[in-house]
Coordinates of C-alpha atoms and ligand atoms in Angstrom, one line a residue:
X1 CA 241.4 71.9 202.4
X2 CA 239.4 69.0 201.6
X3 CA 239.7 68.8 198.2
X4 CA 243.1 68.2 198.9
X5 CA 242.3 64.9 200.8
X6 CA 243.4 61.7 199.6
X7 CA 241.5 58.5 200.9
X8 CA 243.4 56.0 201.5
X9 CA 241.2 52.6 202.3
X10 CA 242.1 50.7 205.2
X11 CA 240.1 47.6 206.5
X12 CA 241.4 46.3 210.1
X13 CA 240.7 42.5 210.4
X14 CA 241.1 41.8 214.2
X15 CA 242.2 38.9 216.1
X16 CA 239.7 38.9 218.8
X17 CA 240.2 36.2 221.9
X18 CA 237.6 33.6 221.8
X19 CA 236.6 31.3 224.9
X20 CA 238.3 28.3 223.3
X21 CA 240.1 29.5 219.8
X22 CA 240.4 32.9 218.1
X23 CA 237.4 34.2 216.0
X24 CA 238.2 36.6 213.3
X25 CA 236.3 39.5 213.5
X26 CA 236.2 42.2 210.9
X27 CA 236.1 46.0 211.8
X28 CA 234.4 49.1 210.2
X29 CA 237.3 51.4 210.1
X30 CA 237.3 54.3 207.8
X31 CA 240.4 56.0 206.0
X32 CA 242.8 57.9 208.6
X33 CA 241.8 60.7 205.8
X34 CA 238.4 60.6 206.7
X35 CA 236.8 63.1 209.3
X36 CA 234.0 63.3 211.4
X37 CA 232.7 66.3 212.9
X38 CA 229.4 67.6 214.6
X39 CA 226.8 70.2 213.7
X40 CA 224.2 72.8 215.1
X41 CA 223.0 76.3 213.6
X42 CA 222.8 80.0 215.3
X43 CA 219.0 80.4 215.8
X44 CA 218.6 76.7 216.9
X45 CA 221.3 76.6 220.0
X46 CA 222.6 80.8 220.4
X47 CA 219.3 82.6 221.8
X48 CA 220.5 86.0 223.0
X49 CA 218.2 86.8 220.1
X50 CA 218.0 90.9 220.8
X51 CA 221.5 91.6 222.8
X52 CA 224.6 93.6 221.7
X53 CA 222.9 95.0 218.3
X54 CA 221.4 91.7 217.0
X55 CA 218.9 92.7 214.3
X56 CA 215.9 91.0 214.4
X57 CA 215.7 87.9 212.2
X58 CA 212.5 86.2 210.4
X59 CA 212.5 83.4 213.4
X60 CA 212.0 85.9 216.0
X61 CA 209.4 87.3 214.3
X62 CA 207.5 84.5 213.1
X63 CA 208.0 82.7 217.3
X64 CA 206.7 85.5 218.3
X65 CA 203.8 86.7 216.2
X66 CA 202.5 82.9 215.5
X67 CA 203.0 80.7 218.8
X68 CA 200.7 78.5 217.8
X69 CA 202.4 77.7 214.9
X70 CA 205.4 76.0 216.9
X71 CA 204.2 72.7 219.4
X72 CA 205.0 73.7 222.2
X73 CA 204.6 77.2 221.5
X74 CA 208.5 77.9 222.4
X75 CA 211.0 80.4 220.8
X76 CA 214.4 80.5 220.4
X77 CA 215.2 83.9 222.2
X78 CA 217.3 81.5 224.8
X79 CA 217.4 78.0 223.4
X80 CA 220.9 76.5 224.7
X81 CA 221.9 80.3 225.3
X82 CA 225.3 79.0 223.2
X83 CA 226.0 82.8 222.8
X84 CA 227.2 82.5 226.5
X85 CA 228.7 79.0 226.7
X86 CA 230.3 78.6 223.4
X87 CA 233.0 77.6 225.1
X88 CA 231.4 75.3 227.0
X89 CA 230.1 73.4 224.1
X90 CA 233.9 73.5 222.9
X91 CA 234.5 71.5 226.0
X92 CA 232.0 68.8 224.7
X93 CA 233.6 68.8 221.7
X94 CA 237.2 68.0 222.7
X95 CA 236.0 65.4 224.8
X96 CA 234.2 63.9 221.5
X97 CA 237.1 64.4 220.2
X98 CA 236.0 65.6 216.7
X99 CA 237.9 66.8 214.1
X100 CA 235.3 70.1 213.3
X101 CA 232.3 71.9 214.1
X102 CA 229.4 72.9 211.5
X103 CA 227.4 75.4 212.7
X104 CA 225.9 78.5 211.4
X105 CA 226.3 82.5 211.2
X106 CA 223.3 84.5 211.8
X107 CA 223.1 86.9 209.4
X108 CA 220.9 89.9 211.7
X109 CA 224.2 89.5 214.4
X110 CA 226.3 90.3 211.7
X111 CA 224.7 92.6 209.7
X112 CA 221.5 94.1 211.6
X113 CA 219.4 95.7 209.3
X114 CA 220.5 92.4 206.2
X115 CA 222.9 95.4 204.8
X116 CA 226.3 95.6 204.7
X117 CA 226.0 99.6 205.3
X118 CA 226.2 98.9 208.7
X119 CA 228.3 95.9 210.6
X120 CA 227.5 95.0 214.2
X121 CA 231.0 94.9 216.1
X122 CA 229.6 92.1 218.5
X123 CA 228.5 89.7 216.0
X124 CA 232.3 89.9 214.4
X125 CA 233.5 89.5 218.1
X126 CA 231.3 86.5 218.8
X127 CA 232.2 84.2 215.6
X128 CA 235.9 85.2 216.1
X129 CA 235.8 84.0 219.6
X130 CA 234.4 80.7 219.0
X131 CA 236.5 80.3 216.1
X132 CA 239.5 81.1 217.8
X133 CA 238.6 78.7 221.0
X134 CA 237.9 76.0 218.2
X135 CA 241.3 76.3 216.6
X136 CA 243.0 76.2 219.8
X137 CA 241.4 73.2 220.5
X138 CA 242.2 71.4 217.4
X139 CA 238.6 71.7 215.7
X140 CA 238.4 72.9 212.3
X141 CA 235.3 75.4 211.9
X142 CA 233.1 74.9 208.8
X143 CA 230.4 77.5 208.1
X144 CA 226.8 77.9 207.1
X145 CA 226.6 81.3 206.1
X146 CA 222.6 80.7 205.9
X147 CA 220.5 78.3 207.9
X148 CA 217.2 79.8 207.6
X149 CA 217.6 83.1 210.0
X150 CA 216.8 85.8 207.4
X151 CA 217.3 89.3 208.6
X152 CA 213.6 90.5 208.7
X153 CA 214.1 93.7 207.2
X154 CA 214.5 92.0 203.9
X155 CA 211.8 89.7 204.5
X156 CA 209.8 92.9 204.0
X157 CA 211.0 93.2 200.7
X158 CA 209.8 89.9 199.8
X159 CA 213.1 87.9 201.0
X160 CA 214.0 85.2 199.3
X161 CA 211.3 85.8 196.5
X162 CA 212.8 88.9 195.5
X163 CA 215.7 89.1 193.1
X164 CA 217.9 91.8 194.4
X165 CA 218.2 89.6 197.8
X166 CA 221.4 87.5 195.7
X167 CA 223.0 90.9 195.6
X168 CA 222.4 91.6 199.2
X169 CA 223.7 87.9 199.9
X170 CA 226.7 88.4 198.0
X171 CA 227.5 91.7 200.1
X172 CA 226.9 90.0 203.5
X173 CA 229.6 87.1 202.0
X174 CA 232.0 89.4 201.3
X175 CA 231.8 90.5 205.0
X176 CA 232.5 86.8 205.9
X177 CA 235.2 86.3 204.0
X178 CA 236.6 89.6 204.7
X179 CA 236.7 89.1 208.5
X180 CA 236.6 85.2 209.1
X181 CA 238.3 83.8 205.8
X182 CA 241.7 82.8 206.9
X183 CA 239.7 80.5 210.3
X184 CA 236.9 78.7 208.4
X185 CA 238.2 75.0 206.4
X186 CA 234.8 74.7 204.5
X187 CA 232.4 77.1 203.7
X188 CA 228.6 76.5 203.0
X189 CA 226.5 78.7 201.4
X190 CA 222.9 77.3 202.4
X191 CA 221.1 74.9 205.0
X192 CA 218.7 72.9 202.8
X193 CA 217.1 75.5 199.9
X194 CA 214.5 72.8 199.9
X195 CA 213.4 72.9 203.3
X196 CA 213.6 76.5 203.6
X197 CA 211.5 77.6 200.3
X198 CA 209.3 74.8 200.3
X199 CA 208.7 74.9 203.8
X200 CA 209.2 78.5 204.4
X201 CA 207.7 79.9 201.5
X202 CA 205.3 76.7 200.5
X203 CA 204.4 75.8 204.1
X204 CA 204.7 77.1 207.5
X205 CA 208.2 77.4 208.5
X206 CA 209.1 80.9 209.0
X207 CA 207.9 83.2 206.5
X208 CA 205.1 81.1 206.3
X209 CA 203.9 82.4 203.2
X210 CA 202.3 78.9 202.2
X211 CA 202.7 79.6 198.4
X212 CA 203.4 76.2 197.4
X213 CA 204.1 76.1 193.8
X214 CA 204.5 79.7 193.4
X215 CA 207.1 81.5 195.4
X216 CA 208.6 78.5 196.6
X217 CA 210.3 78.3 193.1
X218 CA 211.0 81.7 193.1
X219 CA 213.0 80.8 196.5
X220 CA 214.4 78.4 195.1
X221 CA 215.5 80.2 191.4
X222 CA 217.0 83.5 194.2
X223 CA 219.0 80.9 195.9
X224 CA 220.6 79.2 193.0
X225 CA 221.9 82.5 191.9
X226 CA 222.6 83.9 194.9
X227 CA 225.3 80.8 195.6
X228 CA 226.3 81.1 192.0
X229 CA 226.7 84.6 192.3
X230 CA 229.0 83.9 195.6
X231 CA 230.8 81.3 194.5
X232 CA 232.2 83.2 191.4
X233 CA 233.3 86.5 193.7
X234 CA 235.0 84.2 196.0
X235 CA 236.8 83.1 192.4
X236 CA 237.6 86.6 192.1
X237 CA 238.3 88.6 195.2
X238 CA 239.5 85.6 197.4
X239 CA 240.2 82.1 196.0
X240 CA 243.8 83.0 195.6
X241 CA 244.3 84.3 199.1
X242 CA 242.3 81.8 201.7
X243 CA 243.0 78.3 202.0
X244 CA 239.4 77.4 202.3
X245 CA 237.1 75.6 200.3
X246 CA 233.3 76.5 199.6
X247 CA 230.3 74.4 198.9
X248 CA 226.2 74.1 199.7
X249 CA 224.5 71.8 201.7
X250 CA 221.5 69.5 199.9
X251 CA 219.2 67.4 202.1
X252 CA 218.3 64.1 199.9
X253 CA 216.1 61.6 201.6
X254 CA 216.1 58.6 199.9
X255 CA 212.6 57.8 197.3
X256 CA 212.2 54.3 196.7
X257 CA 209.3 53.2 194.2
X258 CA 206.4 52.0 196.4
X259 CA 205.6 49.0 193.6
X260 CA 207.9 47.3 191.4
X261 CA 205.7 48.9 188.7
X262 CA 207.3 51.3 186.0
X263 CA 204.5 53.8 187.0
X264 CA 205.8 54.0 190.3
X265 CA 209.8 53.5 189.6
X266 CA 209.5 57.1 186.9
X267 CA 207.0 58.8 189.8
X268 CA 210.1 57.9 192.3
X269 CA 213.2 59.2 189.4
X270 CA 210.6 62.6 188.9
X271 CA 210.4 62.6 192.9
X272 CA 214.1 62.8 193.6
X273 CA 214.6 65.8 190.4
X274 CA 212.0 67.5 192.4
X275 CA 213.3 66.9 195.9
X276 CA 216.9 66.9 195.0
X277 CA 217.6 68.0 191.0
X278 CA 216.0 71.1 191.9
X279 CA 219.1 72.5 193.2
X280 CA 221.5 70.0 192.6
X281 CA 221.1 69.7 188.8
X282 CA 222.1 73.4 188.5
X283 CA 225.3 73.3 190.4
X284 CA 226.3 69.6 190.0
X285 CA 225.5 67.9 186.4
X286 CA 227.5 68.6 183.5
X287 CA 224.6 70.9 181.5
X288 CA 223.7 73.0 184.4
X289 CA 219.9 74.3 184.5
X290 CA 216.6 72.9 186.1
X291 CA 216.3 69.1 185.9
X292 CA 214.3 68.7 182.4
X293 CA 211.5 66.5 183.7
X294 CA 210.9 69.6 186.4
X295 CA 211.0 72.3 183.7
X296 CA 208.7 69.6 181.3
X297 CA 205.9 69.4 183.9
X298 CA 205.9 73.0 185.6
X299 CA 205.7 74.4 181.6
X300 CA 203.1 71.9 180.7
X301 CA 200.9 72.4 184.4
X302 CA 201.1 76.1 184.4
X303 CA 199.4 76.5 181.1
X304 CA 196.9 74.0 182.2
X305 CA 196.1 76.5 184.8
X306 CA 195.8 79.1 182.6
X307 CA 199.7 80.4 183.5
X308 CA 200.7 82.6 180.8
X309 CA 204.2 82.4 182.2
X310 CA 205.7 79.1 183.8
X311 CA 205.4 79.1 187.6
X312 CA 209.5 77.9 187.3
X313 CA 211.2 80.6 186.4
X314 CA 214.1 80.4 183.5
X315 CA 217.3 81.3 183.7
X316 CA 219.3 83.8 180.8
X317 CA 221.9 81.4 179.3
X318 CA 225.0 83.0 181.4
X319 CA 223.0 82.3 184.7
X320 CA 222.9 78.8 183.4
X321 CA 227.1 78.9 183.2
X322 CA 227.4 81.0 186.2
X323 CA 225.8 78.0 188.2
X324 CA 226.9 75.1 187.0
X325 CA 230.1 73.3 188.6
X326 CA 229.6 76.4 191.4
X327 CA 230.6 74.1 194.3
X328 CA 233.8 72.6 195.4
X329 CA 231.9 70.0 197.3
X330 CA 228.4 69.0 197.9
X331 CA 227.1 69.2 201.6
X332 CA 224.8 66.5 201.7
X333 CA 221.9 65.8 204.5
X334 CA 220.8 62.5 205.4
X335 CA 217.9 61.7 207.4
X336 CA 215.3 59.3 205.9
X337 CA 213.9 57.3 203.1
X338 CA 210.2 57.3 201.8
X339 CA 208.2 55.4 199.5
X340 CA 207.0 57.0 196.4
X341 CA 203.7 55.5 193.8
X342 CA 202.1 58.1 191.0
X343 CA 199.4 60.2 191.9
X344 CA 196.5 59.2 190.1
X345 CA 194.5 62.9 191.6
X346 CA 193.6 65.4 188.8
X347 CA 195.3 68.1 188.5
X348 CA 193.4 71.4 189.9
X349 CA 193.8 75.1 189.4
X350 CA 195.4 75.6 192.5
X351 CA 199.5 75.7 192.4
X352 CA 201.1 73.1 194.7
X353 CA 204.6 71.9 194.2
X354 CA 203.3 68.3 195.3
X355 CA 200.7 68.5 192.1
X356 CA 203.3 69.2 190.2
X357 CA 205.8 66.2 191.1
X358 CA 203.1 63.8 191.1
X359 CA 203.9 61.5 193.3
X360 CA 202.4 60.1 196.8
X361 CA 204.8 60.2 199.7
X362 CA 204.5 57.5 202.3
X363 CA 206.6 55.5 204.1
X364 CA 206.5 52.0 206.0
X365 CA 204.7 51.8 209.0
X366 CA 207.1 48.6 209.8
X367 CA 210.0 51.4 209.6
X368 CA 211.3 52.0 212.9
X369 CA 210.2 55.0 214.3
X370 CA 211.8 58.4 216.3
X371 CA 210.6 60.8 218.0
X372 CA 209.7 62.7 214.7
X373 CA 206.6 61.7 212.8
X374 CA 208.6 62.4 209.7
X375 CA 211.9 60.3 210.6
X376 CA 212.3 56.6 210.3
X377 CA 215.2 54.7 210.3
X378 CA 216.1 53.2 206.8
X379 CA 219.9 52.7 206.9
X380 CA 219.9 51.1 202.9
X381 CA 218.8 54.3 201.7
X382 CA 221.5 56.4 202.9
X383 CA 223.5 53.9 200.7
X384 CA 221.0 54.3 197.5
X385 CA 220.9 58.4 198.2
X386 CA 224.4 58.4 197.7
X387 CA 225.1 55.8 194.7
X388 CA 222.3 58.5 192.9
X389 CA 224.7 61.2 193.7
X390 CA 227.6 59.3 191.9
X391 CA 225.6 58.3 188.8
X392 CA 224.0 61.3 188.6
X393 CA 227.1 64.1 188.9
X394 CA 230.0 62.1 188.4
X395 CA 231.1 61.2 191.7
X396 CA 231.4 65.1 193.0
X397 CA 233.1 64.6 196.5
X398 CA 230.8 64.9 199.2
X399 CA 230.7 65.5 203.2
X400 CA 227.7 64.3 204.7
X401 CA 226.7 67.7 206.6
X402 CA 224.1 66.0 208.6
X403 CA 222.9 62.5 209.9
X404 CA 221.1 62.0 213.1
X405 CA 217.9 61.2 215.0
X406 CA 215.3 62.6 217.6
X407 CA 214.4 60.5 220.2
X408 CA 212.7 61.1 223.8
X409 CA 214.7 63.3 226.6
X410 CA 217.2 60.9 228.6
X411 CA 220.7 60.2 229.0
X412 CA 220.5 55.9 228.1
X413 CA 219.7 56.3 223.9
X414 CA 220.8 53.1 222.7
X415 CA 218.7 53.6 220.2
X416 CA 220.4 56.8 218.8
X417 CA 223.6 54.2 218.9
X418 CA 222.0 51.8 216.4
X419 CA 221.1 54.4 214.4
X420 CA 224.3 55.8 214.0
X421 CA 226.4 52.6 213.8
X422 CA 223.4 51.3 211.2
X423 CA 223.4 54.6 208.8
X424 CA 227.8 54.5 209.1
X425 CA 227.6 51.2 208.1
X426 CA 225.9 52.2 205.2
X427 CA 228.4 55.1 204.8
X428 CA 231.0 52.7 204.5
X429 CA 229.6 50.2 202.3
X430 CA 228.6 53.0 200.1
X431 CA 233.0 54.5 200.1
X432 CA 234.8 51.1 200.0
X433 CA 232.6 48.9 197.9
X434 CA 230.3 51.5 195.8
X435 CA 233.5 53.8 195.7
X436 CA 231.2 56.9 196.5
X437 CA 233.7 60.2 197.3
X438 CA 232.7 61.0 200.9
X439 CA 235.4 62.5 202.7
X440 CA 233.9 63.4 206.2
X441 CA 230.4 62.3 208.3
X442 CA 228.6 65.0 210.8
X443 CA 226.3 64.2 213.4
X444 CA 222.9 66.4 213.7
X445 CA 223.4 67.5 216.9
X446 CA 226.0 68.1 219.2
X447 CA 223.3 69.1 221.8
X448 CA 219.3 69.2 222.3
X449 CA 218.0 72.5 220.3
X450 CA 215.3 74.3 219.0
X451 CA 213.5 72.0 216.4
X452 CA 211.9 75.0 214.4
X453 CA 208.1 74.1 214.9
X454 CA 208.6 71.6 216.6
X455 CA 209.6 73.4 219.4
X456 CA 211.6 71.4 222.1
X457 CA 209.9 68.6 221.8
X458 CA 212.4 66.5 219.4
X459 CA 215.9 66.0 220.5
X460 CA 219.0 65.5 218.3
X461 CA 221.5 66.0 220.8
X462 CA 224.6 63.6 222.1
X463 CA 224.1 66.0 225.1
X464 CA 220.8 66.3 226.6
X465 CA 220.0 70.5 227.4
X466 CA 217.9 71.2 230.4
X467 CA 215.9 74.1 229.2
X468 CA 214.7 74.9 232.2
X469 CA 217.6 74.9 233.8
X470 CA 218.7 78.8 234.4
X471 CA 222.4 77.9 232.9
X472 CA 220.8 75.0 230.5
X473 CA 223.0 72.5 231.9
X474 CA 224.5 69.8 229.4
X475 CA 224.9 65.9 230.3
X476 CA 226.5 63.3 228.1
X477 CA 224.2 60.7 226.8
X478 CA 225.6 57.4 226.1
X479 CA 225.5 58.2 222.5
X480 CA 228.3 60.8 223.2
X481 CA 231.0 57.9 224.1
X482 CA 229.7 56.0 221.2
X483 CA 230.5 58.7 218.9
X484 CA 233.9 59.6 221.4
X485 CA 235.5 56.6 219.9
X486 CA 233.9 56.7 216.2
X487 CA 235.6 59.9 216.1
X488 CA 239.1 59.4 217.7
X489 CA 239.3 56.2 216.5
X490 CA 237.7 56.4 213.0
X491 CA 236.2 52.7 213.3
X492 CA 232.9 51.7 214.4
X493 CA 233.5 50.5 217.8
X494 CA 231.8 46.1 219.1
X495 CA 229.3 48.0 221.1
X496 CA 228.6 46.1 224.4
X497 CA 225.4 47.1 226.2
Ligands
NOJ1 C1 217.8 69.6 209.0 C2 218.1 71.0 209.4 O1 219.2 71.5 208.7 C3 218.2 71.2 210.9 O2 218.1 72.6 211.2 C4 217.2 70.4 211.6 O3 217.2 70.6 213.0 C5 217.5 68.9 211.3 N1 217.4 68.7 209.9 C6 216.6 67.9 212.1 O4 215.3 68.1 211.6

């Protein structure tokens, strides 16, 4: 669908009443073409984590066998019980006014025991019915087919570490396709690889393996070829038939040099093909493969440590084809920016991805903050993240799958207005002068959710949740108008507070 999309630029210049003469004012209105939608993802907002044949997923697990691993020492067995009042948040969303939804299949709903063997009627029912109740209604559904909620029968078998899990991926896709193909405008294959093997299996987000320079790349190599791998039997068994369109979602936070010095400005370019090239040089440049300078150091490190094999795998030569130009659009998350200056620490024995980029991560403490220590808002480089995207792959289009910001509960956040109105200012600047292809802008989160180990404690939404609440009630914040008229009337709207 949305390669199909032609932008057409309009700039409104409006003739605004002033107390003695008319001011000129100009507006921030994106192309009619343009869309803007919202986002959550299953384990985050459904809960009804063991009902109606739900398999068990690595989230469940990991809340429940490590609460003190998550802040508030929450889970998501309930969150915004959104398995009950889907339609509900439907409502919200027709009052935004939003032209699609992002959100997430969990793969245990759908396929209990990660196998295809065996499909749980319910979890078909479920995603059908929301779909349905969001085409009525106008919104178009786009689809993460993974955002982090393994089935935990395959995390026994070593999950994402283990190479047969792209063949079970490409199985549970098929089921997708099969039963929600014709419903679903955009497809994404995976929420943020990064955040899921670094942090998952190179920190302490569910596995919590903590393997960091070790089986976070082998994460990382299973995913690249299990969205190849996908990508390529969509080609085959249902390109032709589905007017759909499929992609993956990336997060890039912005890495500015923290000097001016050339020591700091390559530590910054090596920080971003870590961070970012990891998996977008695969799919998105023209030679395919692991960014070089990733592959250079991981080699060289590795046999430092006495490796006798890189820690990075290697792909065989027709991997390399079968990933490259995979995507039909990148899915890009926005959040942040940090500062980056070389590490000057030796390198030691022990395997850490962080040794291996090289770089110190800070950022300004003048930044303003969020609710999230990690979080500050830098609206310039959310204009820098995507003019690196152009130069780097050739102006692939993009749709920004996420941008958003936590703040403290309560219904007045102004302050998640200025962030929004700052980073789309940014957005626009970076389409109509920098001529970036972005077709569409989602807001992280349509309501309050489960923050993985953060718990509760850091809210995203435009609607607050009562959790405590027995049918976690929803309000509007004021945010919600804001982004009410963003989205109906595609410009940023004089905000008067
Ligand atoms: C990225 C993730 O995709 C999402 O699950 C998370 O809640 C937001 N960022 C905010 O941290």
């Amino acid at each position: 669908m949305y390669s199909r999309i032609v932008i057409v630029f309009t700039l409104f210049v409006a003739l605004e009443a002033g107390s003695a003469h008319y001011v000129t004012q100009e507006r921030v209105c994106f192309p009619e073409s343009f869309q803007f939608g919202v986002a959550t993802a299953s384990y985050q907002i459904e809960g009804a984590w063991n009902v109606s044949g739900k398999g068990e997923s690595i989230w469940d697990s990991y809340t429940h066998m490590y609460p003190e691993r998550i802040f508030d020492h929450k889970t998501g067995d309930v969150a915004a019980d959104s398995y009950h009042l889907f339609k509900e948040d439907v409502k919200l969303m027709v009052k935004l006014g939003v032209q699609y939804y992002r959100f997430s299949i969990s793969w245990p709903r759908i396929l209990p025991n990660g196998l295809s063997n065996e499909i749980n009627k319910d979890g078909i029912r479920y995603y059908n019915e929301l779909m349905d109740e969001l085409i009525q209604n106008n919104i178009q559904p786009m689809v993460t087919m993974y955002h982090w909620d393994l089935p935990k029968s395959l995390q026994e078998l070593g999950g994402w570490t283990n190479p047969i899990i792209a063949d079970y991926f490409v199985d549970y896709a098929r089921v997708l396709f099969n039963n929600f193909g014709n419903k679903v405008s955009a497809w994404l294959t995976f929420n943020e690889p990064l955040s899921f093997c670094q942090g998952g299996y190179g920190g302490l987000d569910a596995p919590g393996d903590q393997a960091s320079g070790f089986e976070d790349y082998l994460c990382g190599h299973n995913v690249l070829r299990a969205h190849g791998m996908v990508y390529r039997m969509y080609q085959e068994e249902f390109e032709a038939k589905l007017l759909t369109s499929v992609g993956i979602t990336l997060d890039f936070s912005w890495l500015e040099p923290a000097m001016e010095s050339l020591e700091d400005k390559i530590a910054a370019e090596t920080a971003r093909q870590f961070f970012f090239g990891w998996f977008a040089h695969p799919i998105f440049s023209s030679i395919g493969d692991y960014p070089q300078i990733m592959r250079k150091r991981i080699d060289s490190i590795s046999k430092k440590q006495g490796f006798h094999r890189s820690r990075l795998p290697y792909f065989t030569t027709e991997e390399i084809e079968m990933i490259r130009g995979s995507a039909d659009f990148l899915g890009l998350n926005h959040y942040t920016t940090y500062l980056v200056a070389k590490s000057k620490k030796k390198i030691s024995s022990e395997p850490s991805f962080a040794a291996d980029m090289g770089g110190i991560i800070s950022q300004k403490s003048s930044w303003p903050k969020s609710n999230s220590t990690w979080l500050k808002v830098v609206p310039w480089g959310f204009r820098l993240s995507l003019n690196w995207v152009k130069r780097a792959y050739n102006n692939p289009l993009v749709v920004i799958t996420e941008n958003g910001v936590s703040l403290e509960k309560g219904l007045l956040d102004k302050r998640r207005i200025e962030y929004i109105d700052g980073y789309l200012k940014a957005l626009h600047t970076a389409i109509t002068k920098d001529h970036c292809n972005v077709y569409g802008y989602t807001y992280w989160s349509l309501i309050d959710n489960f923050e993985w180990t953060r718990g509760y404690s850091e809210r995203f939404g435009l609607y607050q949740v009562d959790f405590d609440s027995p049918n976690k009630t929803r309000k509007p914040r004021i945010s919600s108008e804001y982004y009410a008229r963003v989205a109906r009337t595609k410009c940023l709207p004089i905000w008067d507070f």
